[in-house]
XYZ file of C-alpha atoms in Angstrom:
782
model
C 22.874 -3.739 -13.147
C 26.608 -4.463 -12.898
C 28.601 -1.500 -11.522
C 32.135 -0.888 -12.731
C 35.180 -1.841 -10.628
C 35.464 1.578 -8.990
C 32.069 0.972 -7.365
C 32.414 -2.687 -6.514
C 35.892 -4.132 -7.122
C 34.833 -7.516 -5.651
C 37.543 -7.570 -2.986
C 37.592 -11.132 -1.561
C 39.160 -9.825 1.659
C 36.251 -7.524 2.592
C 35.661 -7.656 6.352
C 32.812 -9.863 7.509
C 31.626 -7.061 9.829
C 31.103 -4.794 6.838
C 27.611 -4.538 5.372
C 26.566 -3.450 1.885
C 22.971 -2.276 1.497
C 21.220 -1.421 -1.752
C 18.402 1.129 -1.554
C 15.991 1.899 -4.407
C 13.992 5.102 -3.903
C 10.993 6.328 -5.895
C 9.063 9.578 -5.812
C 10.099 13.138 -6.580
C 13.778 12.346 -6.089
C 15.557 13.782 -9.145
C 16.561 17.402 -9.463
C 15.809 18.046 -5.788
C 19.258 17.656 -4.213
C 18.849 14.056 -3.076
C 22.144 12.755 -4.509
C 24.371 15.377 -2.795
C 22.385 14.786 0.399
C 23.091 11.039 0.149
C 26.735 11.744 -0.692
C 27.279 13.910 2.393
C 25.407 11.492 4.656
C 27.464 8.555 3.381
C 30.744 10.402 3.966
C 29.668 11.421 7.476
C 29.088 7.734 8.227
C 32.452 6.731 6.654
C 30.738 4.637 4.000
C 31.741 3.716 0.476
C 29.525 2.900 -2.471
C 27.566 5.049 -4.935
C 24.381 6.992 -5.644
C 22.868 7.545 -9.066
C 19.706 8.572 -10.875
C 17.889 5.851 -12.743
C 14.842 5.988 -14.955
C 12.922 4.626 -11.964
C 14.186 7.036 -9.297
C 17.437 6.999 -7.293
C 19.625 3.992 -6.501
C 22.029 3.973 -3.520
C 24.511 1.345 -2.405
C 26.387 1.934 0.855
C 29.111 -0.241 2.301
C 30.754 -0.155 5.706
C 30.283 -0.887 9.376
C 27.752 1.959 9.782
C 25.485 1.071 6.845
C 22.534 0.439 9.174
C 22.990 3.873 10.769
C 22.853 5.440 7.286
C 19.528 3.748 6.600
C 18.126 4.959 9.934
C 19.284 8.556 9.358
C 18.309 8.825 5.710
C 14.719 10.057 6.227
C 15.499 12.456 9.079
C 16.574 15.550 7.146
C 15.636 15.175 3.481
C 16.068 18.063 1.015
C 12.982 20.300 1.083
C 11.829 19.452 -2.442
C 12.227 15.663 -2.120
C 9.039 13.606 -1.854
C 9.696 9.954 -1.076
C 7.022 7.472 -2.139
C 8.672 4.088 -1.747
C 11.968 2.760 -0.398
C 13.133 -0.773 -1.111
C 16.289 -1.962 0.628
C 18.155 -5.228 0.617
C 21.487 -6.423 1.914
C 23.985 -7.460 -0.753
C 27.481 -8.903 -0.725
C 30.223 -6.430 0.366
C 32.735 -5.907 -2.392
C 35.432 -3.740 -0.820
C 34.618 -0.420 -2.471
C 37.127 2.247 -1.470
C 35.212 5.504 -2.040
C 31.717 6.881 -2.333
C 30.807 8.169 -5.787
C 28.000 10.004 -7.525
C 27.777 8.143 -10.808
C 26.225 8.704 -14.198
C 22.522 8.123 -14.599
C 21.193 4.819 -15.827
C 18.132 4.409 -18.034
C 16.615 1.024 -17.218
C 13.313 1.672 -18.971
C 11.366 2.556 -15.822
C 9.719 5.806 -14.825
C 10.306 8.381 -12.118
C 8.342 11.376 -10.924
C 9.189 14.828 -12.245
C 9.366 17.765 -9.852
C 7.041 20.714 -10.416
C 8.562 24.107 -11.195
C 9.609 25.853 -7.989
C 9.828 29.556 -7.154
C 13.219 31.191 -6.646
C 14.701 30.364 -3.240
C 15.974 32.885 -0.691
C 19.623 32.012 -1.377
C 19.309 32.684 -5.100
C 17.249 35.812 -4.473
C 19.992 37.129 -2.190
C 22.599 36.517 -4.888
C 20.363 38.067 -7.562
C 20.255 41.366 -5.659
C 23.874 41.291 -4.392
C 26.040 43.706 -6.436
C 29.214 41.693 -5.746
C 27.788 38.326 -6.819
C 28.668 37.098 -10.294
C 24.978 36.457 -10.969
C 23.913 39.951 -9.872
C 20.680 40.796 -11.721
C 20.962 37.626 -13.813
C 17.355 36.693 -14.700
C 17.913 32.916 -14.907
C 19.643 32.284 -11.588
C 18.659 28.960 -9.956
C 20.019 26.122 -7.843
C 19.117 22.615 -6.739
C 16.384 24.039 -4.481
C 14.540 26.193 -7.026
C 13.879 27.025 -10.634
C 12.345 25.316 -13.650
C 11.749 21.567 -13.591
C 8.549 20.318 -15.225
C 8.420 23.061 -17.844
C 11.874 22.156 -19.240
C 11.867 18.339 -18.825
C 11.742 16.417 -22.108
C 12.448 12.920 -20.757
C 13.850 11.039 -17.760
C 16.239 10.538 -16.063
C 16.249 14.229 -15.141
C 19.651 15.181 -16.539
C 20.622 18.284 -18.467
C 20.685 16.552 -21.887
C 17.041 15.584 -21.286
C 15.957 19.188 -20.661
C 15.704 22.299 -22.801
C 18.906 23.506 -21.093
C 20.800 21.044 -23.302
C 21.228 23.908 -25.768
C 23.447 25.815 -23.309
C 26.972 24.558 -22.555
C 28.158 25.509 -19.086
C 31.182 27.738 -18.686
C 34.084 26.510 -16.536
C 32.837 28.182 -13.354
C 29.291 26.832 -13.757
C 30.671 23.391 -14.564
C 32.801 23.453 -11.403
C 29.687 24.217 -9.338
C 27.719 21.539 -11.176
C 30.293 18.858 -10.392
C 30.944 19.812 -6.758
C 28.799 17.754 -4.312
C 29.350 20.407 -1.652
C 27.927 23.165 -3.872
C 24.298 24.264 -3.864
C 24.308 23.942 -7.638
C 25.603 20.388 -7.763
C 23.695 18.768 -10.620
C 21.238 21.669 -10.816
C 20.300 20.970 -14.422
C 19.271 24.560 -15.326
C 22.517 25.958 -13.845
C 23.766 28.968 -15.816
C 25.243 32.439 -15.540
C 25.483 35.566 -17.745
C 28.466 34.071 -19.577
C 26.873 30.816 -20.690
C 23.140 30.807 -20.066
C 19.876 32.105 -21.494
C 19.340 35.826 -21.920
C 16.527 38.362 -22.253
C 15.582 40.577 -25.170
C 13.159 43.503 -25.025
C 11.479 44.472 -28.269
C 9.344 47.542 -28.902
C 8.639 48.262 -32.526
C 12.102 47.883 -34.143
C 14.169 48.635 -31.041
C 15.892 45.816 -29.145
C 17.602 45.823 -25.736
C 19.409 42.893 -24.107
C 20.670 41.991 -20.627
C 19.994 44.459 -17.829
C 18.962 47.062 -20.395
C 16.118 44.750 -21.442
C 14.694 44.762 -17.913
C 15.141 48.527 -17.637
C 13.267 48.977 -20.904
C 10.502 46.635 -19.744
C 10.101 48.596 -16.497
C 9.995 51.808 -18.498
C 7.322 50.443 -20.823
C 5.124 49.401 -17.904
C 5.559 52.796 -16.225
C 4.456 54.432 -19.487
C 1.195 52.485 -19.443
C 2.173 49.975 -22.125
C 0.991 46.370 -22.260
C 4.008 44.073 -22.009
C 4.098 40.424 -23.124
C 6.570 38.586 -20.861
C 7.882 35.120 -21.606
C 8.005 33.400 -18.254
C 8.431 29.952 -16.750
C 5.569 28.111 -18.457
C 4.449 30.572 -21.089
C 3.693 34.241 -21.668
C 1.967 36.728 -19.404
C 0.376 39.989 -20.500
C 1.322 42.602 -17.902
C 0.388 46.187 -17.086
C 0.809 48.439 -14.077
C -2.247 47.468 -12.003
C -2.741 51.043 -10.800
C -2.708 52.517 -14.322
C -6.466 52.588 -14.948
C -6.297 53.377 -18.665
C -3.766 50.608 -19.311
C -5.860 48.055 -17.397
C -9.025 49.069 -19.245
C -7.234 48.810 -22.591
C -5.907 45.348 -21.727
C -9.410 44.176 -20.822
C -10.871 45.477 -24.077
C -8.093 43.978 -26.182
C -7.642 40.624 -24.455
C -10.309 39.534 -22.019
C -13.608 40.862 -23.392
C -15.453 39.693 -20.263
C -15.568 40.532 -16.560
C -13.332 37.707 -15.339
C -10.877 39.152 -12.799
C -7.242 39.595 -13.747
C -4.533 37.931 -11.675
C -2.224 40.302 -9.829
C 1.390 40.112 -8.724
C 2.777 42.226 -5.898
C 6.419 42.592 -4.803
C 5.778 41.500 -1.207
C 3.156 40.725 1.416
C 3.161 44.314 2.666
C 1.939 45.604 -0.680
C -0.769 42.925 -0.835
C -1.959 43.988 2.620
C -2.599 47.477 1.213
C -5.375 46.019 -0.895
C -6.550 42.839 0.860
C -6.986 41.221 4.239
C -4.417 38.430 4.560
C -4.704 35.735 7.238
C -1.746 33.738 8.529
C -2.787 30.743 6.415
C -3.209 32.897 3.327
C 0.238 34.392 3.904
C 1.641 30.872 4.134
C 0.041 30.011 0.791
C 1.338 33.180 -0.840
C 4.891 32.482 0.350
C 4.848 28.746 -0.391
C 7.392 27.414 -2.865
C 4.543 26.798 -5.351
C 3.579 30.508 -5.417
C -0.065 30.126 -6.494
C -2.521 32.921 -7.133
C -4.449 33.202 -3.845
C -7.964 34.640 -3.753
C -8.178 37.229 -0.982
C -10.906 39.445 0.439
C -10.588 42.988 -0.863
C -10.377 45.604 1.886
C -13.352 47.926 2.219
C -12.679 51.339 0.722
C -9.633 50.282 -1.282
C -9.536 52.131 -4.571
C -8.361 49.970 -7.460
C -9.000 50.364 -11.183
C -12.469 48.923 -11.862
C -11.322 46.809 -14.789
C -8.895 44.756 -12.673
C -11.723 42.752 -11.094
C -15.154 44.190 -11.910
C -17.843 43.771 -9.246
C -16.028 41.094 -7.225
C -15.151 41.202 -3.518
C -11.938 39.224 -4.019
C -8.614 39.902 -5.679
C -6.282 37.151 -6.861
C -2.704 37.935 -5.795
C 0.567 36.063 -6.184
C 4.131 36.891 -5.222
C 7.048 36.906 -7.697
C 8.269 33.388 -8.442
C 10.982 33.872 -11.084
C 14.100 36.072 -11.063
C 12.590 38.133 -13.899
C 9.580 38.991 -11.760
C 11.815 40.181 -8.931
C 13.849 42.270 -11.346
C 10.740 43.983 -12.705
C 9.898 45.026 -9.162
C 13.370 45.641 -7.725
C 15.996 46.217 -10.447
C 17.404 49.654 -9.585
C 16.305 52.461 -11.882
C 18.297 55.690 -11.999
C 16.545 58.443 -10.063
C 14.239 56.111 -8.108
C 14.382 55.585 -4.342
C 16.726 52.631 -3.598
C 14.890 49.575 -2.225
C 11.454 50.902 -3.112
C 9.497 48.604 -5.488
C 9.080 49.871 -9.019
C 5.368 48.943 -8.831
C 2.909 48.216 -6.042
C 1.213 45.594 -8.229
C 1.188 44.314 -11.787
C -1.641 42.681 -13.670
C -0.258 39.288 -14.776
C -2.823 37.572 -16.955
C -2.220 34.563 -19.194
C -0.663 35.457 -22.525
C -3.165 34.020 -24.946
C -5.970 34.857 -27.301
C -9.240 34.505 -25.415
C -10.116 30.831 -24.772
C -6.902 29.538 -26.390
C -3.958 27.959 -24.530
C -1.192 30.089 -23.078
C 1.451 30.956 -25.707
C 4.930 29.545 -25.028
C 7.094 30.361 -28.095
C 8.509 33.746 -29.072
C 7.424 33.524 -32.702
C 3.891 32.459 -31.753
C 3.713 35.345 -29.267
C 4.444 37.857 -32.003
C 1.798 36.274 -34.232
C -0.927 35.917 -31.588
C -0.281 38.667 -29.029
C 0.726 41.648 -31.176
C -2.909 42.733 -31.215
C -2.781 43.121 -27.427
C 0.849 43.761 -26.499
C 2.768 46.969 -27.176
C 6.159 45.410 -26.360
C 7.731 42.010 -25.698
C 10.212 40.683 -23.158
C 11.564 37.467 -24.694
C 14.027 34.858 -23.498
C 15.718 31.987 -25.331
C 15.260 29.077 -22.901
C 12.702 26.825 -24.577
C 9.546 25.848 -22.718
C 8.795 22.178 -23.286
C 5.674 21.927 -21.098
C 3.517 25.046 -21.100
C 1.848 25.544 -17.744
C -0.379 28.308 -16.402
C -0.537 29.758 -12.881
C -2.370 27.813 -10.179
C -5.295 29.448 -8.358
C -6.271 28.561 -4.773
C -8.212 29.921 -1.839
C -8.199 29.128 1.856
C -11.472 28.042 3.413
C -12.165 26.643 6.885
C -8.643 25.323 7.387
C -8.378 23.798 3.909
C -6.554 24.810 0.734
C -9.066 24.658 -2.099
C -7.905 24.503 -5.714
C -9.744 26.452 -8.374
C -7.024 25.713 -10.932
C -4.165 23.253 -10.445
C -1.144 23.914 -12.634
C 2.283 25.536 -12.083
C 3.997 24.582 -8.838
C 1.759 21.555 -8.231
C 1.818 19.668 -11.530
C 2.940 16.979 -12.205
C 3.074 15.963 -8.515
C 1.306 12.615 -8.373
C -1.651 11.619 -6.232
C -1.358 8.330 -4.383
C -4.087 5.794 -5.116
C -3.029 3.518 -2.273
C -2.247 0.400 -4.282
C -0.867 -0.603 -7.645
C -3.149 -0.976 -10.623
C -3.363 -0.921 -14.401
C -2.291 1.997 -16.548
C -5.249 4.068 -17.751
C -5.969 7.441 -19.339
C -8.901 9.626 -18.293
C -9.832 12.437 -20.688
C -11.724 14.697 -18.263
C -14.550 17.070 -19.167
C -14.693 19.876 -21.726
C -14.773 22.825 -19.306
C -11.608 23.397 -17.280
C -10.186 20.285 -18.872
C -7.422 18.199 -17.370
C -6.533 14.607 -18.143
C -5.111 11.940 -15.837
C -2.733 9.027 -16.329
C -2.123 6.230 -13.850
C 1.005 4.196 -13.319
C 1.788 1.916 -10.396
C 0.040 3.297 -7.319
C -0.170 6.901 -8.549
C -2.307 9.190 -10.678
C -0.646 11.980 -12.623
C -3.180 14.745 -13.312
C -2.189 17.184 -16.041
C -1.998 20.908 -15.661
C -5.099 22.983 -16.460
C -5.679 22.599 -20.207
C -8.668 24.936 -20.539
C -12.068 24.795 -22.181
C -12.142 22.295 -25.046
C -14.035 24.529 -27.420
C -11.485 24.964 -30.192
C -8.817 23.017 -32.031
C -6.003 25.014 -30.418
C -6.993 23.703 -26.975
C -7.428 20.185 -28.335
C -3.899 20.518 -29.738
C -2.634 21.534 -26.277
C -4.400 18.496 -24.804
C -2.691 16.177 -27.300
C 0.698 17.872 -26.901
C 0.642 17.568 -23.109
C -0.651 14.004 -23.228
C 2.098 13.010 -25.631
C 4.721 14.599 -23.394
C 3.491 13.112 -20.112
C 3.033 9.651 -21.600
C 6.639 9.803 -22.784
C 8.079 11.184 -19.529
C 6.168 8.722 -17.341
C 6.324 5.915 -19.910
C 2.641 5.131 -19.686
C 0.833 2.947 -22.214
C -2.837 3.027 -21.218
C -4.763 -0.207 -21.534
C -8.093 1.603 -21.297
C -9.508 5.125 -21.653
C -12.228 6.805 -19.570
C -14.350 9.639 -20.939
C -17.475 11.641 -20.145
C -20.857 10.406 -21.381
C -21.648 13.657 -23.196
C -21.547 12.775 -26.900
C -20.811 16.364 -27.918
C -17.707 16.852 -25.783
C -14.427 17.265 -27.679
C -12.802 15.059 -25.048
C -15.406 12.316 -25.539
C -15.123 12.374 -29.315
C -11.327 12.287 -29.077
C -11.476 9.258 -26.778
C -13.864 7.373 -29.014
C -11.590 7.954 -32.018
C -8.662 6.128 -30.373
C -7.928 2.728 -31.863
C -7.068 -0.637 -30.285
C -7.839 0.366 -26.715
C -10.895 -0.217 -24.530
C -13.075 2.806 -23.751
C -15.454 3.378 -20.843
C -17.896 6.253 -20.420
C -18.146 7.573 -16.849
C -21.171 9.620 -15.814
C -20.096 13.187 -15.070
C -21.237 13.448 -11.453
C -20.126 9.929 -10.589
C -16.653 11.004 -11.759
C -16.846 14.063 -9.488
C -17.502 11.756 -6.536
C -14.712 9.464 -7.712
C -12.230 12.334 -7.521
C -12.838 12.730 -3.775
C -12.786 8.961 -3.247
C -9.396 8.845 -4.994
C -8.010 11.670 -2.857
C -9.247 10.308 0.458
C -8.694 6.590 -0.188
C -12.412 5.781 0.130
C -13.090 2.216 -1.032
C -16.604 1.602 0.299
C -19.885 3.199 -0.741
C -20.384 6.851 0.128
C -23.220 9.340 0.042
C -22.163 11.632 -2.789
C -23.584 15.138 -3.253
C -22.617 16.849 -6.485
C -23.759 20.421 -7.035
C -22.645 21.925 -10.334
C -23.975 23.633 -13.418
C -24.603 20.722 -15.716
C -23.528 17.232 -16.674
C -24.886 14.657 -19.069
C -27.101 12.155 -17.259
C -27.589 8.476 -18.019
C -31.140 9.340 -19.128
C -29.908 11.931 -21.613
C -31.108 14.911 -19.546
C -29.048 17.612 -17.858
C -28.090 16.735 -14.278
C -26.436 18.967 -11.696
C -28.085 18.757 -8.257
C -27.323 15.125 -7.444
C -27.507 12.823 -4.419
C -25.954 9.423 -5.083
C -24.904 6.252 -3.364
C -21.572 5.628 -5.034
C -18.688 3.211 -4.817
C -16.050 1.744 -7.115
C -18.587 -0.767 -8.504
C -21.161 1.834 -9.565
C -23.689 4.409 -8.377
C -27.390 4.842 -7.688
C -29.136 8.192 -8.111
C -31.111 8.607 -4.893
C -32.294 12.227 -5.143
C -31.953 15.417 -7.151
C -32.960 19.048 -7.299
C -36.340 19.202 -9.059
C -35.636 19.774 -12.768
C -36.824 22.914 -14.528
C -36.727 23.728 -18.234
C -33.540 25.342 -19.481
C -34.938 27.642 -22.182
C -32.668 27.744 -25.188
C -30.340 25.140 -23.672
C -26.786 26.511 -23.572
C -28.088 30.046 -24.148
C -29.610 29.993 -20.660
C -26.209 29.129 -19.165
C -24.842 32.366 -20.585
C -27.961 34.388 -19.732
C -29.178 33.791 -16.165
C -32.235 35.977 -16.737
C -33.576 33.222 -18.994
C -33.180 30.666 -16.206
C -34.819 33.120 -13.789
C -37.897 33.335 -16.019
C -38.063 29.533 -16.156
C -37.872 29.189 -12.365
C -40.597 31.822 -11.866
C -42.781 30.115 -14.495
C -42.210 26.699 -12.896
C -43.096 28.055 -9.440
C -45.881 30.539 -10.227
C -47.497 28.958 -13.287
C -50.118 31.198 -14.887
C -49.363 34.068 -12.500
C -45.673 34.156 -13.492
C -46.009 37.093 -15.897
C -48.002 39.135 -13.383
C -45.421 38.475 -10.665
C -42.620 39.571 -12.993
C -44.596 42.639 -14.080
C -45.096 43.750 -10.461
C -41.348 43.536 -9.776
C -40.301 45.317 -12.943
C -38.665 42.166 -14.245
C -40.710 42.232 -17.447
C -39.440 45.698 -18.234
C -35.860 44.729 -17.334
C -35.805 41.492 -19.289
C -37.950 42.833 -22.136
C -41.654 41.896 -22.580
C -41.009 40.464 -26.043
C -38.122 38.379 -24.738
C -40.234 36.919 -21.947
C -43.119 36.164 -24.290
C -40.818 34.338 -26.711
C -39.112 32.513 -23.891
C -42.360 31.231 -22.402
C -43.367 29.907 -25.830
C -40.398 27.533 -25.897
C -40.247 26.678 -22.189
C -42.610 23.758 -22.596
C -40.789 22.409 -25.648
C -38.359 19.729 -24.459
C -36.345 19.953 -27.675
C -35.696 23.675 -27.184
C -35.772 23.716 -23.380
C -34.188 20.553 -21.919
C -34.920 19.791 -18.297
C -32.077 20.574 -15.906
C -31.548 19.737 -12.249
C -28.395 21.866 -12.175
C -27.714 23.608 -8.865
C -25.623 26.183 -10.681
C -28.656 27.245 -12.694
C -30.653 27.764 -9.489
C -27.959 30.106 -8.166
C -27.879 31.899 -11.536
C -31.646 32.393 -11.459
C -31.692 33.860 -7.962
C -28.742 36.132 -8.782
C -30.661 37.494 -11.748
C -33.932 37.901 -9.814
C -32.048 39.977 -7.238
C -30.515 42.116 -9.967
C -26.906 41.086 -9.462
C -26.194 39.537 -12.857
C -28.358 38.903 -15.908
C -25.454 37.802 -18.114
C -22.583 35.409 -17.380
C -19.631 36.894 -19.223
C -17.563 34.067 -17.685
C -18.535 30.820 -15.989
C -19.947 31.324 -12.496
C -20.132 35.120 -12.629
C -23.754 35.366 -11.461
C -23.251 32.866 -8.631
C -20.105 34.675 -7.460
C -22.042 37.969 -7.311
C -24.806 36.287 -5.310
C -22.369 34.837 -2.767
C -20.612 38.196 -2.439
C -23.883 39.907 -1.544
C -24.764 37.690 1.436
C -25.443 39.657 4.613
C -24.001 38.305 7.842
C -26.057 37.457 10.922
C -29.092 36.143 9.010
C -30.418 32.802 10.289
C -33.792 32.660 8.499
C -34.503 30.401 5.557
C -37.224 29.950 2.974
C -39.640 27.023 2.704
C -38.949 24.187 0.295
C -40.409 20.734 -0.285
C -39.021 17.224 -0.446
C -40.993 15.032 -2.830
C -40.804 11.339 -2.075
C -40.169 9.547 -5.368
C -37.400 7.613 -7.042
C -35.311 9.602 -7.278
C -36.572 11.908 -4.545
C -36.672 15.619 -5.360
C -35.947 18.845 -3.540
C -38.444 21.362 -4.882
C -37.441 25.027 -4.479
C -40.683 26.442 -5.928
C -41.762 27.853 -2.565
C -38.299 29.301 -2.147
C -38.637 31.211 -5.428
C -42.136 32.464 -4.581
C -40.993 33.716 -1.182
C -38.004 35.444 -2.754
C -40.466 37.274 -5.011
C -42.502 38.202 -1.915
C -39.399 39.583 -0.213
C -38.544 41.602 -3.302
C -42.073 43.054 -3.357
C -41.681 43.915 0.340
C -38.327 45.562 -0.435
C -36.360 43.268 1.844
C -32.633 43.911 1.484
C -31.012 41.943 -1.302
C -28.183 40.853 0.996
C -30.732 39.426 3.434
C -32.507 37.574 0.620
C -29.176 36.182 -0.611
C -28.371 34.974 2.911
C -31.787 33.342 3.375
C -31.381 31.599 0.027
C -27.976 30.161 1.002
C -29.443 29.019 4.330
C -32.288 27.339 2.464
C -30.099 25.374 0.071
C -27.832 24.250 2.907
C -30.795 23.177 5.062
C -32.414 21.262 2.195
C -29.186 19.469 1.290
C -28.560 18.521 4.914
C -32.106 17.213 5.362
C -31.760 15.006 2.292
C -28.367 13.686 3.441
C -29.782 12.792 6.851
C -32.640 10.921 5.195
C -30.217 8.922 3.061
C -28.029 8.207 6.089
C -31.045 7.011 8.065
C -31.951 4.615 5.253
C -28.432 3.303 4.574
C -26.319 3.809 7.691
C -23.555 5.301 5.509
C -21.675 8.085 7.308
C -19.061 9.125 4.729
C -20.410 12.074 2.733
C -18.663 13.433 -0.354
C -19.307 17.075 -1.293
C -18.072 18.064 -4.739
C -18.931 19.934 -7.932
C -18.265 23.548 -8.903
C -21.044 25.020 -6.730
C -19.034 23.933 -3.685
C -16.514 26.635 -4.574
C -19.083 28.753 -2.738
C -17.462 29.129 0.682
C -20.661 30.000 2.524
C -22.553 26.970 1.264
C -19.638 24.594 1.835
C -19.097 25.802 5.390
C -22.785 25.573 6.328
C -23.119 22.028 4.995
C -19.839 20.706 6.434
C -20.681 22.243 9.829
C -24.125 20.634 9.715
C -22.664 17.236 8.849
C -20.155 17.411 11.673
C -22.911 18.317 14.140
C -24.892 15.291 12.893
C -21.958 12.952 13.453
C -21.395 12.421 9.727
C -18.017 12.733 8.014
C -17.710 15.238 5.158
C -15.056 14.708 2.478
C -14.119 17.431 -0.012
C -11.551 17.931 -2.762
C -8.230 19.295 -1.516
C -5.764 17.915 -4.096
C -7.661 18.755 -7.290
C -10.431 21.298 -7.962
C -14.012 20.427 -7.076
C -14.974 21.941 -10.425
C -14.547 20.068 -13.701
C -10.764 20.327 -13.353
C -11.010 17.346 -10.967
C -13.177 15.147 -13.201
C -10.239 13.330 -14.812
C -8.915 12.050 -11.474
C -12.320 10.568 -10.667
C -12.627 8.979 -14.101
C -9.155 7.440 -13.817
C -9.753 6.125 -10.315
C -13.111 4.542 -11.172
C -11.883 2.960 -14.413
C -8.778 1.627 -12.673
C -10.848 0.129 -9.844
C -13.221 -1.380 -12.382
C -10.336 -3.092 -14.189
C -8.788 -4.298 -10.913
C -12.099 -5.882 -9.915
C -12.696 -7.434 -13.326
C -15.934 -5.488 -13.856
């Protein structure tokens, strides 16, 4: 790069005591206030030179007698959103520059990291609600420290012409702010005001309101019990007043059609505390700049409409993260008490047709959501990258992802060293994909379940966008072994690129290895519902020795028939019958008769089920831990049908009584692979049911049993191998009780547990593991 004469006039009389240092910075360094920070720091050190965005990050050149001091001070007080990954500095020839400039961006063909979308900051929120501010009640207020980033970025460098804000020309006052290094909105690419920026429109039937009247109308619609479709940061939400029981029930019937809990938004922590217990760590998560949905324990005795979260002990709350959200709660309404929120909570569920991606465009919202929504709150700032809300929970000092999306994506995950560029396609449930470039993995936002062409289209759209933004050309593709997965079939259809199938549970282990920088073999325990095994059967209760070079299956949960295959996943009662049959043999029907299970499940259903249980074609063997939890949940009467994934297991965990230390018997069968046989566990659960032992006690004893069995098997493997690093992953480890019992037991035994904390332990983390393992394989020439 050759700077112009203003930057480096090549003065031959430059003092020999003057230094010029060039600094190249990578990471999340664009759109986060780094250039004005550098500008002010350079001026305070009486330096000349320049700072600019490049397609690879940020480039700085400083010249003067205090250049070394600048370098020392640079990392001391970085802008809050900046995330430095690498800094390369070198001394160059002083050229007698006379001023320090912020210069135009330069596209050198490299790639930089894009910032996630960030919730509104306190400064902007203060201006939003200040009647004398020129952006008073303006729903698109933002600055360098907050607002849309990922969702509006079309390409890098991160400059306004490369975002969806290119359609809006700044007025003179906004332009003055944008060009002033001392202003909080210096080079804030989404900068706008009511005169020049995006605007809202409220539509109900044929009536339209704009500006502040649009928000007033939206508030009025919600207060009247209407379902409102709101175009937000990364797509549409469907919203209702969470305390309007009829409206919530109608939304569930029209949109959800299952028992999966709705996400909730409250105006502040105080309102959330009305409904849930909130720890200090949970409050920190709720108030974090990412503003995820946080799963919280519902307070005993709290009355909430049943259809918000049927039969679950937790509620998923988030705080407002856009100006529009704050206006819905706090825009003054004539006749209301000043300062009092308009609502104590709103249901904020993804705006989509069930199992399809979140809708992002106004026209598509009218086409797809009119069957659910009574009214629409539109805006005219295009969404380039649709992105759903993230969902997390706090457990034993760790933040655990259930869904990683808005606020966290596309923040990269360090892989510790450089490597080839690869694409990993993930699994079909809770799909994400991952790209690698340099020393980082970029995991996509939650795509969803790959069960329809709309979701496959979202996958391709997001992949196309991220490949372009990060300028990745994969030299190889990783995919799941399951031949029926959409993601697998898509991968195999790609031309002129190498493909590698990665076993499902090995990829789960790989995700933790990638997060924690584990390069040697580990003991990997994967407990999930199902995954395609190398032998063509259904795996899911797995104990492996795993490393970058491959894995060995050491042990498993004893397989049982899965009657009807996928049908049994949806109907836990079918799995329960199979477990009782496997444990009790010829006395299975009598045992079920005595407990009233035959009557509950239907005698004809049981008879038909037992006819196919021994047929491998109709009832594939499964070692899935998730199916064991489903079966026990059904036996105890908590859930016979999974209306959404994990429903039965969640009900079982919720029922656990505290203070129970007993466990059931089980057996370890020495074989290759070894097996944990829970037949005696099932029989003793039936005994406890016959003796009318409390269901909460039985649930607790069952959790104790699984934890004890897993720990015993791990200790055996450790004794044989000497390996102390233990990876715990798979969707069953979303169960807080089980995870805590096993991690505590490992720590007591002097072993080191490793869990997912950067991606979900469910199938949303599979792509990271696939990418890591494929990349390591290529690096090692395997």
